Amino acid sequence: MAQTATLYRFCLDVSDIDRDFYESLDLRVAMHPSEIPHYLLTRILAFALNSKRGLEFSPGGLSDTDAPCIRCLSDNGTLDGWIEVGNPSARKLHKAAKAARDVKVYTYKDPKSLLEEIAAEKVHRASEIPIYSLQPKFLDELAKWLERTNEWSVLHQEGVLTVSSSHGTLEGSLTRHQ
């Protein structure tokens, strides 16, 4: 029998001082059986760090490999933002940069191979695509907190993420690569 997705709820109090964004988010996110906790956590944090009107997880989820992980639609339905998680191919980033005004990547992996691939390939507007990496140790500890319902405070300031919950407080860096 095939495994089914696991549904998680994230109640996040987000304070993104760098963006002057302060809001509570209530997210219900399905974790695909093939998905690892680091990917799920990076998806959640990328959503929180980019939260604004029109932002949503792509309807097809992981099964739609041509769609962004997270997208932002304008009021008239056009694609404004494209956010990828992990190490997407240069081909996919090229497509993203042609389709959306704003493209970002959040990775839980070593970004070196992704940066090398982008440099070696012809990626449209490659210099305008920020790559953000999260520390694996930070995600390891955060994964230990993962429950079906998660109530977290997320603070972002000057490249530092602080996540607090009933489990305690964790701090990790969010490093930007270009």
CSV table of N, CA and C in Angstrom, one decimal:
chain,number,residue,atom,x,y,z
A,1,MET,N,0.8,-1.2,0.0
A,1,MET,CA,0.0,0.0,0.0
A,1,MET,C,0.9,1.3,0.0
A,2,ALA,N,0.5,2.2,-0.8
A,2,ALA,CA,1.3,3.4,-1.0
A,2,ALA,C,1.2,4.3,0.3
A,3,GLN,N,2.3,4.9,0.6
A,3,GLN,CA,2.2,5.9,1.8
A,3,GLN,C,1.5,7.1,1.3
A,4,THR,N,0.9,7.8,2.3
A,4,THR,CA,0.2,9.0,2.0
A,4,THR,C,0.9,10.2,2.7
A,5,ALA,N,0.6,11.4,2.2
A,5,ALA,CA,1.2,12.6,2.7
A,5,ALA,C,0.8,12.8,4.2
A,6,THR,N,1.6,13.4,4.9
A,6,THR,CA,1.3,13.8,6.3
A,6,THR,C,1.0,15.3,6.4
A,7,LEU,N,-0.1,15.6,7.0
A,7,LEU,CA,-0.5,17.0,7.1
A,7,LEU,C,0.0,17.6,8.4
A,8,TYR,N,0.7,18.8,8.2
A,8,TYR,CA,1.2,19.5,9.4
A,8,TYR,C,0.6,20.9,9.4
A,9,ARG,N,0.4,21.4,10.6
A,9,ARG,CA,-0.1,22.8,10.8
A,9,ARG,C,1.0,23.6,11.5
A,10,PHE,N,1.2,24.8,10.9
A,10,PHE,CA,2.2,25.7,11.4
A,10,PHE,C,1.5,27.0,11.7
A,11,CYS,N,1.4,27.4,13.0
A,11,CYS,CA,0.9,28.7,13.5
A,11,CYS,C,2.2,29.5,13.8
A,12,LEU,N,2.5,30.4,12.9
A,12,LEU,CA,3.7,31.2,13.0
A,12,LEU,C,3.5,32.6,13.3
A,13,ASP,N,4.1,33.2,14.3
A,13,ASP,CA,4.2,34.6,14.5
A,13,ASP,C,5.5,35.1,13.9
A,14,VAL,N,5.4,35.8,12.8
A,14,VAL,CA,6.5,36.2,12.0
A,14,VAL,C,6.9,37.6,12.3
A,15,SER,N,8.1,37.9,12.6
A,15,SER,CA,8.6,39.2,12.8
A,15,SER,C,9.9,39.3,11.9
A,16,ASP,N,9.7,39.9,10.7
A,16,ASP,CA,10.8,40.0,9.8
A,16,ASP,C,11.2,41.5,9.8
A,17,ILE,N,12.1,41.8,10.7
A,17,ILE,CA,12.6,43.2,10.9
A,17,ILE,C,13.2,43.8,9.6
A,18,ASP,N,13.9,43.0,8.9
A,18,ASP,CA,14.5,43.5,7.6
A,18,ASP,C,13.4,44.0,6.6
A,19,ARG,N,12.3,43.3,6.6
A,19,ARG,CA,11.2,43.7,5.7
A,19,ARG,C,10.1,44.6,6.3
A,20,ASP,N,10.3,44.8,7.6
A,20,ASP,CA,9.2,45.5,8.4
A,20,ASP,C,7.9,44.8,8.2
A,21,PHE,N,7.9,43.5,8.4
A,21,PHE,CA,6.7,42.6,8.3
A,21,PHE,C,6.5,41.9,9.6
A,22,TYR,N,5.3,42.1,10.1
A,22,TYR,CA,4.9,41.5,11.4
A,22,TYR,C,3.5,40.9,11.2
A,23,GLU,N,3.4,39.6,11.2
A,23,GLU,CA,2.1,39.0,11.0
A,23,GLU,C,2.0,37.6,11.5
A,24,SER,N,0.8,37.1,11.8
A,24,SER,CA,0.6,35.7,12.2
A,24,SER,C,0.1,34.9,11.0
A,25,LEU,N,0.7,33.7,10.8
A,25,LEU,CA,0.4,32.9,9.7
A,25,LEU,C,-0.2,31.6,10.2
A,26,ASP,N,-1.2,31.0,9.6
A,26,ASP,CA,-1.7,29.7,9.9
A,26,ASP,C,-1.7,28.9,8.7
A,27,LEU,N,-0.7,28.0,8.6
A,27,LEU,CA,-0.4,27.2,7.4
A,27,LEU,C,-0.7,25.7,7.6
A,28,ARG,N,-1.3,25.1,6.7
A,28,ARG,CA,-1.5,23.7,6.7
A,28,ARG,C,-0.7,23.2,5.5
A,29,VAL,N,0.2,22.3,5.7
A,29,VAL,CA,1.2,21.9,4.7
A,29,VAL,C,1.3,20.4,4.7
A,30,ALA,N,1.1,19.8,3.5
A,30,ALA,CA,1.3,18.3,3.4
A,30,ALA,C,2.7,18.0,3.1
A,31,MET,N,3.2,17.0,3.8
A,31,MET,CA,4.6,16.5,3.6
A,31,MET,C,4.5,15.2,2.8
A,32,HIS,N,5.0,15.3,1.6
A,32,HIS,CA,4.9,14.1,0.7
A,32,HIS,C,5.8,13.0,1.3
A,33,PRO,N,5.4,11.7,1.1
A,33,PRO,CA,6.3,10.6,1.7
A,33,PRO,C,7.7,10.7,1.2
A,34,SER,N,8.0,11.2,0.0
A,34,SER,CA,9.4,11.3,-0.4
A,34,SER,C,10.1,12.5,0.1
A,35,GLU,N,9.4,13.4,0.8
A,35,GLU,CA,10.0,14.6,1.2
A,35,GLU,C,10.7,14.4,2.6
A,36,ILE,N,11.9,15.1,2.7
A,36,ILE,CA,12.6,15.0,4.0
A,36,ILE,C,12.2,16.2,4.8
A,37,PRO,N,12.4,16.1,6.2
A,37,PRO,CA,12.0,17.2,7.0
A,37,PRO,C,12.7,18.5,6.7
A,38,HIS,N,14.0,18.4,6.3
A,38,HIS,CA,14.8,19.7,5.9
A,38,HIS,C,14.1,20.4,4.8
A,39,TYR,N,13.6,19.7,3.8
A,39,TYR,CA,12.9,20.3,2.7
A,39,TYR,C,11.6,21.0,3.2
A,40,LEU,N,10.8,20.3,4.0
A,40,LEU,CA,9.6,20.8,4.5
A,40,LEU,C,9.9,22.1,5.3
A,41,LEU,N,10.8,22.0,6.2
A,41,LEU,CA,11.2,23.2,7.1
A,41,LEU,C,11.7,24.4,6.2
A,42,THR,N,12.4,24.1,5.2
A,42,THR,CA,12.9,25.2,4.3
A,42,THR,C,11.8,25.8,3.6
A,43,ARG,N,10.8,25.0,3.1
A,43,ARG,CA,9.6,25.5,2.5
A,43,ARG,C,8.8,26.4,3.4
A,44,ILE,N,8.6,26.0,4.7
A,44,ILE,CA,7.9,26.8,5.6
A,44,ILE,C,8.6,28.1,5.9
A,45,LEU,N,9.9,28.1,6.1
A,45,LEU,CA,10.7,29.3,6.4
A,45,LEU,C,10.7,30.2,5.2
A,46,ALA,N,10.8,29.7,4.0
A,46,ALA,CA,10.8,30.5,2.8
A,46,ALA,C,9.5,31.2,2.7
A,47,PHE,N,8.4,30.5,3.0
A,47,PHE,CA,7.1,31.1,2.9
A,47,PHE,C,7.0,32.2,3.9
A,48,ALA,N,7.4,32.0,5.1
A,48,ALA,CA,7.3,33.0,6.2
A,48,ALA,C,8.2,34.2,5.8
A,49,LEU,N,9.3,34.0,5.3
A,49,LEU,CA,10.2,35.1,4.9
A,49,LEU,C,9.8,35.9,3.7
A,50,ASN,N,8.8,35.4,3.0
A,50,ASN,CA,8.4,36.1,1.8
A,50,ASN,C,6.9,36.4,1.8
A,51,SER,N,6.3,36.1,3.0
A,51,SER,CA,4.8,36.3,3.1
A,51,SER,C,4.3,37.6,2.6
A,52,LYS,N,3.3,37.6,1.8
A,52,LYS,CA,2.6,38.8,1.3
A,52,LYS,C,1.4,38.4,0.6
A,53,ARG,N,0.6,39.3,0.3
A,53,ARG,CA,-0.7,39.0,-0.5
A,53,ARG,C,-0.4,38.3,-1.8
A,54,GLY,N,-1.1,37.2,-2.0
A,54,GLY,CA,-0.9,36.5,-3.3
A,54,GLY,C,0.1,35.3,-3.2
A,55,LEU,N,0.8,35.2,-2.0
A,55,LEU,CA,1.8,34.1,-1.9
A,55,LEU,C,1.0,32.8,-1.6
A,56,GLU,N,1.4,31.7,-2.2
A,56,GLU,CA,0.8,30.4,-2.0
A,56,GLU,C,1.8,29.3,-2.4
A,57,PHE,N,1.6,28.1,-1.8
A,57,PHE,CA,2.3,26.9,-2.2
A,57,PHE,C,1.7,26.5,-3.5
A,58,SER,N,2.5,26.1,-4.5
A,58,SER,CA,1.9,25.7,-5.8
A,58,SER,C,0.9,24.6,-5.6
A,59,PRO,N,-0.2,24.7,-6.3
A,59,PRO,CA,-1.3,23.7,-6.2
A,59,PRO,C,-0.9,22.3,-6.4
A,60,GLY,N,0.0,22.1,-7.4
A,60,GLY,CA,0.4,20.7,-7.8
A,60,GLY,C,1.4,20.1,-6.8
A,61,GLY,N,1.9,20.9,-5.9
A,61,GLY,CA,2.9,20.4,-4.9
A,61,GLY,C,4.1,19.8,-5.6
A,62,LEU,N,4.8,18.8,-4.9
A,62,LEU,CA,6.0,18.2,-5.4
A,62,LEU,C,5.8,17.5,-6.7
A,63,SER,N,4.6,17.1,-7.0
A,63,SER,CA,4.3,16.3,-8.2
A,63,SER,C,4.4,17.1,-9.5
A,64,ASP,N,4.2,18.4,-9.4
A,64,ASP,CA,4.3,19.3,-10.6
A,64,ASP,C,5.8,19.9,-10.6
A,65,THR,N,6.6,19.1,-11.3
A,65,THR,CA,8.1,19.5,-11.3
A,65,THR,C,8.4,20.7,-12.1
A,66,ASP,N,7.5,21.2,-13.0
A,66,ASP,CA,7.7,22.4,-13.7
A,66,ASP,C,7.2,23.7,-13.0
A,67,ALA,N,6.4,23.5,-12.0
A,67,ALA,CA,5.9,24.7,-11.2
A,67,ALA,C,6.8,25.1,-10.1
A,68,PRO,N,6.7,26.3,-9.7
A,68,PRO,CA,7.6,26.7,-8.5
A,68,PRO,C,7.1,26.0,-7.2
A,69,CYS,N,7.9,25.9,-6.3
A,69,CYS,CA,7.5,25.4,-5.0
A,69,CYS,C,6.5,26.3,-4.3
A,70,ILE,N,6.9,27.6,-4.4
A,70,ILE,CA,6.0,28.7,-3.8
A,70,ILE,C,5.9,29.8,-4.9
A,71,ARG,N,4.7,30.3,-5.1
A,71,ARG,CA,4.5,31.3,-6.1
A,71,ARG,C,3.7,32.5,-5.5
A,72,CYS,N,3.9,33.6,-6.2
A,72,CYS,CA,3.1,34.8,-5.8
A,72,CYS,C,2.4,35.3,-7.0
A,73,LEU,N,1.1,35.4,-6.9
A,73,LEU,CA,0.3,35.9,-8.0
A,73,LEU,C,-0.1,37.3,-7.7
A,74,SER,N,-0.1,38.1,-8.8
A,74,SER,CA,-0.6,39.5,-8.7
A,74,SER,C,-2.1,39.5,-8.6
A,75,ASP,N,-2.7,40.7,-8.3
A,75,ASP,CA,-4.1,40.8,-8.3
A,75,ASP,C,-4.8,40.4,-9.6
A,76,ASN,N,-4.1,40.6,-10.7
A,76,ASN,CA,-4.7,40.2,-12.0
A,76,ASN,C,-4.3,38.8,-12.4
A,77,GLY,N,-3.7,38.0,-11.5
A,77,GLY,CA,-3.4,36.6,-11.8
A,77,GLY,C,-2.1,36.3,-12.5
A,78,THR,N,-1.3,37.3,-12.7
A,78,THR,CA,0.0,37.0,-13.3
A,78,THR,C,1.0,36.5,-12.3
A,79,LEU,N,2.0,35.8,-12.7
A,79,LEU,CA,3.0,35.3,-11.8
A,79,LEU,C,4.1,36.4,-11.5
A,80,ASP,N,4.0,36.8,-10.3
A,80,ASP,CA,5.0,37.9,-9.8
A,80,ASP,C,6.2,37.3,-9.2
A,81,GLY,N,6.0,36.2,-8.4
A,81,GLY,CA,7.2,35.6,-7.7
A,81,GLY,C,7.3,34.1,-7.8
A,82,TRP,N,8.5,33.7,-7.9
A,82,TRP,CA,8.8,32.2,-8.1
A,82,TRP,C,9.8,31.9,-7.1
A,83,ILE,N,9.5,31.0,-6.1
A,83,ILE,CA,10.5,30.6,-5.1
A,83,ILE,C,10.7,29.1,-5.2
A,84,GLU,N,12.0,28.7,-5.3
A,84,GLU,CA,12.3,27.3,-5.3
A,84,GLU,C,13.0,26.9,-4.0
A,85,VAL,N,12.9,25.6,-3.7
A,85,VAL,CA,13.5,25.1,-2.5
A,85,VAL,C,14.4,23.9,-2.9
A,86,GLY,N,15.6,23.9,-2.3
A,86,GLY,CA,16.5,22.8,-2.6
A,86,GLY,C,17.6,23.3,-3.6
A,87,ASN,N,17.9,22.5,-4.5
A,87,ASN,CA,18.9,22.8,-5.6
A,87,ASN,C,18.2,22.6,-6.9
A,88,PRO,N,17.4,23.5,-7.4
A,88,PRO,CA,16.7,23.4,-8.7
A,88,PRO,C,17.8,23.4,-9.8
A,89,SER,N,17.4,22.9,-11.0
A,89,SER,CA,18.3,22.9,-12.1
A,89,SER,C,18.4,24.3,-12.7
A,90,ALA,N,19.5,24.5,-13.4
A,90,ALA,CA,19.7,25.8,-14.1
A,90,ALA,C,18.6,26.0,-15.1
A,91,ARG,N,18.2,25.0,-15.7
A,91,ARG,CA,17.1,25.0,-16.7
A,91,ARG,C,15.8,25.6,-16.1
A,92,LYS,N,15.5,25.1,-14.9
A,92,LYS,CA,14.3,25.5,-14.2
A,92,LYS,C,14.4,27.0,-13.8
A,93,LEU,N,15.6,27.4,-13.3
A,93,LEU,CA,15.8,28.8,-12.9
A,93,LEU,C,15.7,29.7,-14.1
A,94,HIS,N,16.2,29.2,-15.3
A,94,HIS,CA,16.1,30.0,-16.5
A,94,HIS,C,14.6,30.2,-16.9
A,95,LYS,N,13.9,29.2,-16.8
A,95,LYS,CA,12.4,29.3,-17.1
A,95,LYS,C,11.7,30.2,-16.1
A,96,ALA,N,12.1,30.1,-14.8
A,96,ALA,CA,11.5,30.9,-13.7
A,96,ALA,C,11.8,32.4,-14.0
A,97,ALA,N,13.1,32.7,-14.3
A,97,ALA,CA,13.5,34.1,-14.5
A,97,ALA,C,12.8,34.7,-15.7
A,98,LYS,N,12.4,33.9,-16.7
A,98,LYS,CA,11.6,34.4,-17.8
A,98,LYS,C,10.1,34.6,-17.5
A,99,ALA,N,9.6,33.8,-16.6
A,99,ALA,CA,8.2,33.7,-16.3
A,99,ALA,C,7.8,34.7,-15.2
A,100,ALA,N,8.7,35.0,-14.2
A,100,ALA,CA,8.3,35.8,-13.0
A,100,ALA,C,9.3,37.0,-12.9
A,101,ARG,N,8.8,38.0,-12.3
A,101,ARG,CA,9.6,39.2,-12.0
A,101,ARG,C,10.6,39.0,-10.9
A,102,ASP,N,10.2,38.2,-9.9
A,102,ASP,CA,11.1,38.0,-8.7
A,102,ASP,C,11.3,36.5,-8.6
A,103,VAL,N,12.5,36.1,-8.6
A,103,VAL,CA,12.9,34.6,-8.4
A,103,VAL,C,13.9,34.5,-7.3
A,104,LYS,N,13.6,33.6,-6.4
A,104,LYS,CA,14.5,33.3,-5.2
A,104,LYS,C,14.7,31.8,-5.0
A,105,VAL,N,15.8,31.4,-4.4
A,105,VAL,CA,16.0,30.0,-4.1
A,105,VAL,C,16.4,29.9,-2.6
A,106,TYR,N,15.8,29.0,-1.9
A,106,TYR,CA,16.2,28.7,-0.5
A,106,TYR,C,16.6,27.3,-0.5
A,107,THR,N,17.8,27.1,0.0
A,107,THR,CA,18.4,25.7,0.0
A,107,THR,C,18.8,25.3,1.4
A,108,TYR,N,18.7,24.0,1.6
A,108,TYR,CA,19.2,23.4,2.9
A,108,TYR,C,20.4,22.6,2.6
A,109,LYS,N,20.8,22.6,1.3
A,109,LYS,CA,22.0,21.9,0.9
A,109,LYS,C,23.2,22.9,0.7
A,110,ASP,N,24.4,22.4,0.4
A,110,ASP,CA,25.5,23.2,0.1
A,110,ASP,C,25.2,23.9,-1.2
A,111,PRO,N,25.2,25.2,-1.2
A,111,PRO,CA,24.8,25.9,-2.5
A,111,PRO,C,25.9,25.9,-3.5
A,112,LYS,N,27.1,25.4,-3.2
A,112,LYS,CA,28.2,25.5,-4.1
A,112,LYS,C,27.9,24.9,-5.5
A,113,SER,N,27.3,23.7,-5.6
A,113,SER,CA,27.1,23.0,-6.9
A,113,SER,C,26.0,23.8,-7.6
A,114,LEU,N,25.0,24.4,-7.0
A,114,LEU,CA,24.0,25.1,-7.6
A,114,LEU,C,24.6,26.4,-8.2
A,115,LEU,N,25.4,27.1,-7.4
A,115,LEU,CA,26.1,28.3,-7.9
A,115,LEU,C,27.0,28.0,-9.1
A,116,GLU,N,27.7,26.9,-9.1
A,116,GLU,CA,28.5,26.5,-10.2
A,116,GLU,C,27.7,26.2,-11.4
A,117,GLU,N,26.6,25.5,-11.3
A,117,GLU,CA,25.7,25.2,-12.4
A,117,GLU,C,25.2,26.4,-13.0
A,118,ILE,N,24.7,27.4,-12.2
A,118,ILE,CA,24.1,28.6,-12.7
A,118,ILE,C,25.2,29.4,-13.5
A,119,ALA,N,26.4,29.4,-13.0
A,119,ALA,CA,27.5,30.1,-13.6
A,119,ALA,C,27.9,29.5,-15.0
A,120,ALA,N,27.8,28.2,-15.1
A,120,ALA,CA,28.2,27.4,-16.3
A,120,ALA,C,27.1,27.5,-17.3
A,121,GLU,N,25.9,27.6,-17.0
A,121,GLU,CA,24.7,27.6,-17.9
A,121,GLU,C,24.3,29.1,-18.2
A,122,LYS,N,23.5,29.2,-19.2
A,122,LYS,CA,22.9,30.5,-19.6
A,122,LYS,C,21.5,30.6,-18.9
A,123,VAL,N,21.5,31.2,-17.7
A,123,VAL,CA,20.3,31.4,-17.0
A,123,VAL,C,19.9,32.9,-17.1
A,124,HIS,N,18.7,33.1,-17.6
A,124,HIS,CA,18.2,34.5,-17.8
A,124,HIS,C,18.2,35.2,-16.4
A,125,ARG,N,18.8,36.4,-16.4
A,125,ARG,CA,18.9,37.3,-15.2
A,125,ARG,C,19.5,36.6,-14.0
A,126,ALA,N,20.5,35.7,-14.3
A,126,ALA,CA,21.1,34.9,-13.2
A,126,ALA,C,21.7,35.8,-12.1
A,127,SER,N,22.2,37.0,-12.4
A,127,SER,CA,22.8,37.8,-11.4
A,127,SER,C,21.7,38.4,-10.5
A,128,GLU,N,20.4,38.3,-10.9
A,128,GLU,CA,19.3,38.9,-10.1
A,128,GLU,C,18.6,37.8,-9.2
A,129,ILE,N,19.1,36.6,-9.2
A,129,ILE,CA,18.5,35.5,-8.5
A,129,ILE,C,19.3,35.3,-7.2
A,130,PRO,N,18.7,35.7,-6.0
A,130,PRO,CA,19.4,35.4,-4.8
A,130,PRO,C,19.2,33.9,-4.4
A,131,ILE,N,20.3,33.3,-3.9
A,131,ILE,CA,20.3,32.0,-3.3
A,131,ILE,C,20.5,32.1,-1.8
A,132,TYR,N,19.6,31.6,-1.0
A,132,TYR,CA,19.7,31.7,0.4
A,132,TYR,C,19.9,30.3,0.9
A,133,SER,N,20.9,30.2,1.8
A,133,SER,CA,21.1,28.8,2.4
A,133,SER,C,20.9,28.9,3.9
A,134,LEU,N,20.3,27.8,4.4
A,134,LEU,CA,20.1,27.6,5.8
A,134,LEU,C,21.1,26.6,6.3
A,135,GLN,N,21.5,26.8,7.6
A,135,GLN,CA,22.5,25.9,8.2
A,135,GLN,C,21.9,24.5,8.4
A,136,PRO,N,22.5,23.4,8.0
A,136,PRO,CA,22.0,22.1,8.3
A,136,PRO,C,21.8,21.8,9.7
A,137,LYS,N,22.8,22.2,10.6
A,137,LYS,CA,22.6,22.0,12.1
A,137,LYS,C,21.4,22.6,12.6
A,138,PHE,N,21.1,23.9,12.1
A,138,PHE,CA,19.9,24.6,12.6
A,138,PHE,C,18.6,23.8,12.2
A,139,LEU,N,18.6,23.3,10.9
A,139,LEU,CA,17.5,22.5,10.5
A,139,LEU,C,17.4,21.1,11.2
A,140,ASP,N,18.5,20.5,11.5
A,140,ASP,CA,18.6,19.3,12.3
A,140,ASP,C,17.8,19.5,13.6
A,141,GLU,N,18.2,20.5,14.3
A,141,GLU,CA,17.6,20.8,15.6
A,141,GLU,C,16.1,21.2,15.5
A,142,LEU,N,15.8,21.9,14.5
A,142,LEU,CA,14.4,22.3,14.2
A,142,LEU,C,13.5,21.1,13.9
A,143,ALA,N,14.1,20.2,13.2
A,143,ALA,CA,13.3,19.0,12.8
A,143,ALA,C,12.9,18.1,14.0
A,144,LYS,N,13.7,18.2,15.1
A,144,LYS,CA,13.4,17.5,16.3
A,144,LYS,C,12.1,18.1,17.0
A,145,TRP,N,11.8,19.3,16.7
A,145,TRP,CA,10.6,20.0,17.2
A,145,TRP,C,9.4,19.7,16.4
A,146,LEU,N,9.5,19.1,15.2
A,146,LEU,CA,8.4,18.9,14.3
A,146,LEU,C,7.3,18.1,14.9
A,147,GLU,N,6.1,18.6,15.0
A,147,GLU,CA,4.9,17.9,15.5
A,147,GLU,C,3.8,18.2,14.5
A,148,ARG,N,2.7,17.5,14.6
A,148,ARG,CA,1.6,17.7,13.7
A,148,ARG,C,1.1,19.1,13.7
A,149,THR,N,1.1,19.7,14.9
A,149,THR,CA,0.7,21.1,15.1
A,149,THR,C,1.9,21.8,15.7
A,150,ASN,N,2.4,22.9,15.1
A,150,ASN,CA,3.6,23.6,15.5
A,150,ASN,C,3.2,25.1,15.7
A,151,GLU,N,3.5,25.6,16.9
A,151,GLU,CA,3.3,27.0,17.2
A,151,GLU,C,4.7,27.6,17.5
A,152,TRP,N,5.1,28.4,16.5
A,152,TRP,CA,6.4,28.9,16.5
A,152,TRP,C,6.4,30.5,16.3
A,153,SER,N,7.4,31.1,16.9
A,153,SER,CA,7.7,32.5,16.7
A,153,SER,C,8.9,32.5,15.8
A,154,VAL,N,8.9,33.3,14.7
A,154,VAL,CA,10.0,33.3,13.8
A,154,VAL,C,10.5,34.8,13.7
A,155,LEU,N,11.7,35.0,14.0
A,155,LEU,CA,12.3,36.4,14.0
A,155,LEU,C,13.4,36.3,12.9
A,156,HIS,N,13.4,37.3,12.0
A,156,HIS,CA,14.4,37.4,11.0
A,156,HIS,C,15.0,38.8,11.1
A,157,GLN,N,16.3,38.9,11.3
A,157,GLN,CA,17.0,40.2,11.4
A,157,GLN,C,18.4,40.1,10.9
A,158,GLU,N,18.8,40.8,9.9
A,158,GLU,CA,20.2,40.9,9.4
A,158,GLU,C,20.8,39.5,9.2
A,159,GLY,N,20.1,38.6,8.5
A,159,GLY,CA,20.6,37.3,8.2
A,159,GLY,C,20.6,36.3,9.3
A,160,VAL,N,19.9,36.6,10.4
A,160,VAL,CA,19.8,35.6,11.5
A,160,VAL,C,18.3,35.3,11.7
A,161,LEU,N,18.1,34.0,11.7
A,161,LEU,CA,16.7,33.5,12.0
A,161,LEU,C,16.7,32.9,13.5
A,162,THR,N,15.7,33.3,14.2
A,162,THR,CA,15.5,32.8,15.6
A,162,THR,C,14.1,32.3,15.6
A,163,VAL,N,14.0,31.0,15.9
A,163,VAL,CA,12.7,30.3,16.1
A,163,VAL,C,12.5,29.9,17.5
A,164,SER,N,11.4,30.3,18.1
A,164,SER,CA,11.1,30.0,19.4
A,164,SER,C,9.8,29.2,19.5
A,165,SER,N,9.7,28.3,20.4
A,165,SER,CA,8.5,27.5,20.7
A,165,SER,C,8.5,27.0,22.1
A,166,SER,N,7.6,26.1,22.5
A,166,SER,CA,7.6,25.6,23.8
A,166,SER,C,8.9,24.7,24.0
A,167,HIS,N,9.5,24.3,22.9
A,167,HIS,CA,10.7,23.5,23.0
A,167,HIS,C,12.0,24.3,23.4
A,168,GLY,N,11.9,25.6,23.2
A,168,GLY,CA,13.1,26.5,23.4
A,168,GLY,C,13.3,27.5,22.3
A,169,THR,N,14.5,27.9,22.1
A,169,THR,CA,14.9,28.9,21.1
A,169,THR,C,16.1,28.3,20.3
A,170,LEU,N,16.0,28.5,19.0
A,170,LEU,CA,17.1,28.1,18.1
A,170,LEU,C,17.4,29.3,17.3
A,171,GLU,N,18.7,29.4,17.0
A,171,GLU,CA,19.2,30.5,16.1
A,171,GLU,C,20.1,29.9,15.0
A,172,GLY,N,19.8,30.4,13.8
A,172,GLY,CA,20.7,30.0,12.7
A,172,GLY,C,20.8,31.1,11.7
A,173,SER,N,21.8,31.0,10.8
A,173,SER,CA,22.0,32.0,9.9
A,173,SER,C,21.3,31.7,8.5
A,174,LEU,N,20.9,32.8,7.9
A,174,LEU,CA,20.3,32.7,6.5
A,174,LEU,C,21.3,33.4,5.7
A,175,THR,N,22.1,32.7,4.9
A,175,THR,CA,23.2,33.3,4.1
A,175,THR,C,22.8,33.5,2.7
A,176,ARG,N,23.0,34.7,2.2
A,176,ARG,CA,22.6,35.1,0.8
A,176,ARG,C,23.9,34.9,-0.1
A,177,HIS,N,23.6,34.2,-1.2
A,177,HIS,CA,24.7,34.0,-2.2
A,177,HIS,C,24.1,34.6,-3.5
A,178,GLN,N,25.0,35.0,-4.4
A,178,GLN,CA,24.6,35.6,-5.6
A,178,GLN,C,25.3,34.9,-6.7
